[in-house]
């Protein structure tokens, strides 16, 4: 396996084409009761670095800040700062943040400064707004993010969980207002949730915006056959995953079975096939891991060259899904 590297959109940030997600690292809480401790997180991060992964994703909200703390500590122990790329995300402001006395811009600044102190770093390589906020002034959010790049606290900007028209409107105005553009989009995209293909993927491809989707393995559902979903702790207790994939189990099962068929044909794991498919379209998927030993199958995706017939076979059975999670905010 040889890791591939590329640019993050139009920015000067180079990234590995696999990003390791840190949502599973930290102290368990109600939202993520399946997270792992610092020792296990560090062992997984070491495996990732050894395999050439240089791109890591965390968020202000993950596990009450402990995800950022664990990631920062492990990277300080194991890597040189210039050799790794750290992305973090801030939740957009809302009524609650205004009640705390923050203007929308102050909230964004507060989030990044808190994230930097948890990471014990001076800057992040990618600063992402976690979802498009409907209860805030997104112009103020994005112009503050842009100012934080000018101040050297972030190198590039991203958005997560938004519609293509929202990104297009913002990026179209950045040049005339001398603001930094959005260079990457972290959307929800995998073999059993392909709604990003309608507009976001074509938009990003034609405007040099990096696609760095989350949950490329559908939170683990593409790594084992439907009858084995309960084999992992997360498979049993991940209520967020159930809310995203529970309604489409019957439609998704035959697609997951086809991932298994191709895994057997190539003599690799289902994880490898699902990621090989994902890598035919996206810049760098953000993969989650809570057990050592997983990285080899993840990076093995670069060694499998799926044929056009394989891709058509994996694509064939998908039917449009309702939007889930924060993307269902317009109720459609
Ligand atoms: N922007 C957003 O709104 C948003 C939302 C969700 C996630 N994210 C980001 O995306 C990252 C990934 O999300 P995710 O965890 O939902 O995605 P995922 O990569 O689709 O799923 C992770 C699951 O796949 C399993 N897995 C990974 N490699 C495996 C292997 N080689 N063999 C068997 N199973 C394997 C893991 O199992 P084990 O846990 O047993 O290792 C884990 O349960 C997060 O860490 C976070 O950084 C962002």
XYZ file of C-alpha atoms and ligand atoms in Angstrom:
380
model
C 0.000 0.000 0.000
C 1.233 3.466 -0.870
C -0.698 6.368 0.656
C -1.851 9.034 -1.784
C -1.644 12.778 -1.050
C -3.419 15.718 -2.606
C -4.361 19.363 -2.116
C -7.307 20.459 -0.026
C -9.320 22.236 -2.711
C -7.677 25.417 -3.888
C -5.637 25.859 -0.692
C -1.950 25.161 -0.098
C -2.775 22.487 2.513
C -1.670 19.009 1.397
C -3.531 16.056 2.903
C -3.430 12.287 2.853
C -6.360 10.835 0.914
C -7.577 9.141 4.109
C -8.511 11.298 7.091
C -8.747 9.658 10.510
C -11.827 10.846 12.408
C -11.440 11.383 16.150
C -15.129 11.293 17.124
C -14.538 7.914 18.799
C -11.656 9.212 20.931
C -12.433 10.663 24.354
C -14.541 10.182 27.447
C -17.872 8.490 26.615
C -21.004 10.594 26.984
C -24.694 10.284 26.173
C -24.161 11.182 22.518
C -21.195 8.823 21.946
C -21.234 6.104 24.627
C -18.802 3.905 22.632
C -15.631 6.047 22.700
C -12.140 4.838 23.705
C -9.537 6.071 26.191
C -6.290 7.959 25.557
C -4.129 4.822 25.399
C -6.279 3.130 22.732
C -6.736 6.398 20.820
C -2.961 6.910 20.791
C -2.347 3.351 19.547
C -4.796 3.894 16.654
C -3.292 7.290 15.786
C 0.174 5.673 15.734
C -1.035 3.001 13.314
C -2.524 5.731 11.125
C 0.710 7.753 11.088
C 2.741 4.615 10.341
C 0.473 3.972 7.338
C 1.050 7.493 5.996
C -2.190 9.091 7.206
C -1.430 12.741 7.968
C -4.960 14.192 8.083
C -7.013 14.106 11.317
C -10.526 15.386 12.034
C -12.038 16.371 15.363
C -14.635 18.885 16.620
C -15.340 21.335 19.448
C -18.415 19.269 20.370
C -16.895 15.773 20.357
C -17.005 14.111 23.744
C -17.048 17.368 25.719
C -13.700 18.459 24.331
C -11.816 15.259 25.184
C -11.547 14.226 21.521
C -9.513 17.374 20.803
C -7.443 16.829 23.971
C -6.611 13.192 23.120
C -5.837 13.956 19.472
C -3.582 16.881 20.412
C -1.738 14.853 23.029
C -1.194 11.832 20.769
C 0.043 13.939 17.848
C 2.440 15.875 20.082
C 3.862 12.570 21.307
C 4.056 10.848 17.934
C 4.513 13.422 15.178
C 6.069 16.700 14.145
C 3.479 19.463 13.789
C 4.481 20.345 10.219
C 3.952 16.739 9.130
C 0.291 16.480 10.162
C -2.928 18.281 9.258
C -5.504 18.917 11.957
C -9.114 19.818 11.189
C -11.601 20.895 13.828
C -15.187 22.105 13.655
C -17.210 24.720 15.495
C -20.954 24.432 16.026
C -22.726 27.464 14.526
C -24.088 30.034 16.972
C -27.728 29.869 18.073
C -30.114 31.291 20.664
C -28.170 29.565 23.441
C -24.828 31.118 22.492
C -26.455 34.555 22.287
C -27.949 34.010 25.767
C -24.402 33.355 26.952
C -23.525 36.859 25.706
C -21.644 35.976 22.518
C -22.258 37.746 19.231
C -22.233 35.236 16.373
C -18.679 36.201 15.401
C -17.469 36.097 19.010
C -18.859 32.577 19.369
C -16.873 31.306 16.367
C -13.705 32.912 17.703
C -14.367 31.469 21.180
C -14.795 27.974 19.702
C -11.552 28.018 17.721
C -9.570 29.482 20.625
C -10.993 26.823 22.968
C -10.189 24.088 20.436
C -6.609 25.357 20.081
C -6.128 25.342 23.841
C -7.479 21.772 24.097
C -5.252 20.667 21.209
C -2.366 22.714 22.684
C -1.640 24.083 19.214
C -1.277 27.575 17.727
C -3.265 26.832 14.575
C -5.369 24.237 12.818
C -4.924 23.361 9.167
C -8.647 23.286 8.480
C -11.392 25.087 10.388
C -14.892 23.850 9.599
C -18.320 25.125 10.543
C -20.060 21.912 11.668
C -23.381 22.637 9.977
C -25.083 25.569 8.285
C -26.820 27.494 11.083
C -30.364 28.603 10.411
C -30.626 30.643 13.630
C -27.547 32.791 13.125
C -25.909 35.243 10.803
C -23.866 32.913 8.577
C -22.198 35.895 6.883
C -20.808 36.917 10.265
C -19.803 33.315 11.021
C -17.948 32.915 7.743
C -16.317 36.344 7.768
C -15.033 35.621 11.296
C -13.682 32.270 10.096
C -11.973 34.128 7.262
C -10.467 36.642 9.725
C -9.102 33.729 11.777
C -7.207 32.571 8.674
C -5.742 36.076 8.277
C -4.642 35.906 11.935
C -2.842 32.585 11.332
C -5.105 30.521 13.600
C -6.395 28.425 10.684
C -4.888 27.673 7.286
C -8.011 26.775 5.297
C -11.774 26.777 5.747
C -14.437 24.114 5.379
C -18.155 23.621 5.818
C -20.010 20.516 6.875
C -23.654 19.537 6.432
C -24.966 22.152 4.020
C -26.648 22.365 0.654
C -24.744 23.096 -2.544
C -26.667 26.333 -3.146
C -25.578 27.646 0.272
C -21.944 26.939 -0.506
C -22.257 28.353 -4.046
C -23.805 31.605 -2.772
C -21.090 32.086 -0.158
C -18.105 31.184 -2.334
C -19.383 33.377 -5.174
C -19.188 36.435 -2.901
C -15.803 35.778 -1.298
C -13.660 37.340 -4.007
C -15.437 40.708 -4.125
C -15.368 40.870 -0.299
C -11.731 39.710 0.023
C -12.724 36.752 2.184
C -11.185 33.274 2.209
C -13.247 30.746 0.285
C -14.525 27.413 1.539
C -12.057 24.822 0.259
C -13.625 21.635 1.575
C -17.004 20.103 2.306
C -17.558 17.396 4.906
C -20.887 15.863 3.951
C -22.540 12.519 4.680
C -21.685 10.161 1.811
C -21.321 6.420 1.457
C -22.711 3.510 -0.583
C -26.008 3.554 1.331
C -26.408 7.338 1.538
C -25.677 8.980 -1.805
C -27.800 12.117 -1.755
C -24.668 14.289 -2.155
C -24.453 13.061 -5.758
C -27.420 15.243 -6.757
C -25.735 18.647 -6.417
C -22.882 18.873 -3.922
C -20.463 16.493 -5.642
C -20.829 18.068 -9.118
C -20.531 21.554 -7.587
C -17.342 20.672 -5.687
C -15.794 18.890 -8.665
C -16.334 21.894 -10.920
C -15.197 24.491 -8.347
C -12.104 22.760 -6.939
C -13.618 22.210 -3.489
C -12.319 19.094 -1.719
C -14.853 16.405 -0.841
C -13.953 15.013 2.584
C -17.114 13.094 3.522
C -17.817 11.603 6.928
C -19.168 8.117 7.688
C -17.807 6.505 4.490
C -18.451 3.127 6.150
C -21.954 4.174 7.259
C -20.819 4.107 10.864
C -19.671 0.474 10.489
C -22.693 -0.861 8.562
C -20.587 -1.383 5.415
C -17.902 -3.319 7.305
C -19.995 -6.413 8.089
C -23.059 -8.184 6.737
C -26.445 -7.148 8.156
C -26.691 -10.209 10.410
C -23.388 -9.251 12.095
C -24.204 -5.573 12.728
C -24.567 -6.200 16.466
C -21.041 -7.664 16.738
C -19.554 -4.290 17.703
C -20.378 -2.184 20.761
C -21.176 0.778 18.525
C -23.362 -1.434 16.320
C -25.469 -2.194 19.398
C -25.732 1.185 21.121
C -25.219 3.885 18.484
C -28.585 5.668 18.666
C -27.446 8.380 16.212
C -26.586 5.704 13.647
C -29.967 4.047 14.168
C -31.696 7.387 13.538
C -29.742 7.789 10.281
C -29.929 4.267 8.851
C -32.792 2.562 10.719
C -35.516 3.560 8.253
C -33.726 2.119 5.197
C -32.490 -1.230 6.517
C -34.373 -3.286 3.928
C -33.276 -1.130 0.980
C -29.662 -1.049 2.177
C -29.169 -4.735 3.052
C -28.768 -5.993 -0.564
C -26.164 -3.269 -1.245
C -24.215 -4.330 1.843
C -24.436 -7.960 0.642
C -22.885 -6.881 -2.671
C -19.993 -5.238 -0.801
C -19.459 -8.632 0.853
C -19.587 -10.417 -2.529
C -16.909 -8.137 -3.998
C -14.817 -8.484 -0.846
C -14.811 -12.232 -1.375
C -14.030 -11.843 -5.094
C -10.935 -9.696 -4.321
C -9.984 -11.546 -1.116
C -10.151 -8.363 0.976
C -12.426 -7.030 3.702
C -15.756 -5.268 3.176
C -14.156 -2.131 4.639
C -11.577 -2.146 1.839
C -14.241 -2.478 -0.877
C -16.501 0.236 0.572
C -13.577 2.657 0.765
C -12.229 1.711 -2.680
C -15.670 2.683 -4.049
C -15.676 5.944 -2.048
C -12.180 6.873 -3.259
C -13.320 6.694 -6.889
C -15.289 9.906 -6.243
C -14.095 11.818 -3.191
C -10.893 13.603 -2.203
C -10.375 12.099 1.266
C -12.994 10.232 3.311
C -13.030 10.747 7.090
C -12.974 7.248 8.612
C -13.745 6.372 12.235
C -11.926 3.650 14.189
C -12.003 2.583 17.837
C -9.947 -0.605 17.644
C -6.283 -1.099 16.813
C -5.694 -3.286 13.760
C -8.284 -1.538 11.552
C -5.991 0.782 9.589
C -4.505 -1.925 7.351
C -7.885 -2.661 5.727
C -8.589 1.055 5.395
C -5.418 1.922 3.527
C -5.754 -1.359 1.582
C -8.442 0.475 -0.395
C -5.682 2.040 -2.522
C -4.597 -1.428 -3.679
C -8.007 -2.500 -5.006
C -8.836 -1.182 -8.443
C -12.559 -1.678 -8.889
C -13.616 -2.184 -12.506
C -16.413 -0.168 -14.127
C -18.589 -3.290 -13.837
C -17.817 -3.576 -10.099
C -18.783 0.054 -9.553
C -21.975 -0.327 -11.565
C -22.820 -3.452 -9.535
C -22.345 -1.567 -6.243
C -24.276 1.459 -7.551
C -27.168 -0.398 -9.119
C -29.529 -0.996 -6.198
C -29.444 2.422 -4.521
C -32.773 4.232 -4.349
C -33.047 7.869 -3.209
C -33.142 8.243 0.566
C -34.704 10.943 2.688
C -32.150 13.350 4.114
C -31.113 12.436 7.662
C -29.421 14.088 10.632
C -28.918 17.853 10.432
C -29.434 17.735 6.654
C -33.127 17.045 7.306
C -33.474 20.609 8.629
C -35.899 21.654 5.892
C -38.000 18.587 6.730
C -37.536 17.014 3.285
N -19.417 16.495 10.201
C -20.240 15.688 10.789
O -21.418 16.022 11.046
C -19.759 14.312 11.163
C -20.697 13.326 11.532
C -20.194 12.056 11.837
C -18.836 11.793 11.787
N -17.965 12.779 11.454
C -16.497 12.518 11.355
O -16.317 11.372 10.561
C -15.584 10.374 11.278
C -16.048 9.027 10.875
O -17.428 8.888 11.141
P -18.058 7.491 11.490
O -17.352 6.916 12.685
O -19.525 7.642 11.512
O -17.666 6.722 10.177
P -17.340 5.398 9.499
O -15.913 5.454 9.151
O -18.369 5.270 8.458
O -17.618 4.230 10.544
C -16.775 3.932 11.591
C -17.055 2.507 12.009
O -16.473 1.635 11.056
C -15.783 0.624 11.723
N -14.538 0.294 11.035
C -13.577 1.146 10.588
N -12.563 0.458 10.036
C -12.888 -0.859 10.141
C -12.232 -2.044 9.757
N -11.045 -2.021 9.154
N -12.842 -3.226 10.027
C -14.058 -3.255 10.639
N -14.724 -2.149 11.023
C -14.139 -0.963 10.781
C -15.396 1.187 13.069
O -15.400 0.098 13.960
P -14.657 0.146 15.382
O -15.247 1.338 16.077
O -15.054 -1.166 15.973
O -13.186 0.308 15.110
C -16.468 2.204 13.363
O -17.490 1.658 14.166
C -15.792 10.723 12.741
O -14.754 10.236 13.573
C -15.809 12.238 12.695
O -14.485 12.717 12.663
C -18.410 14.022 11.120
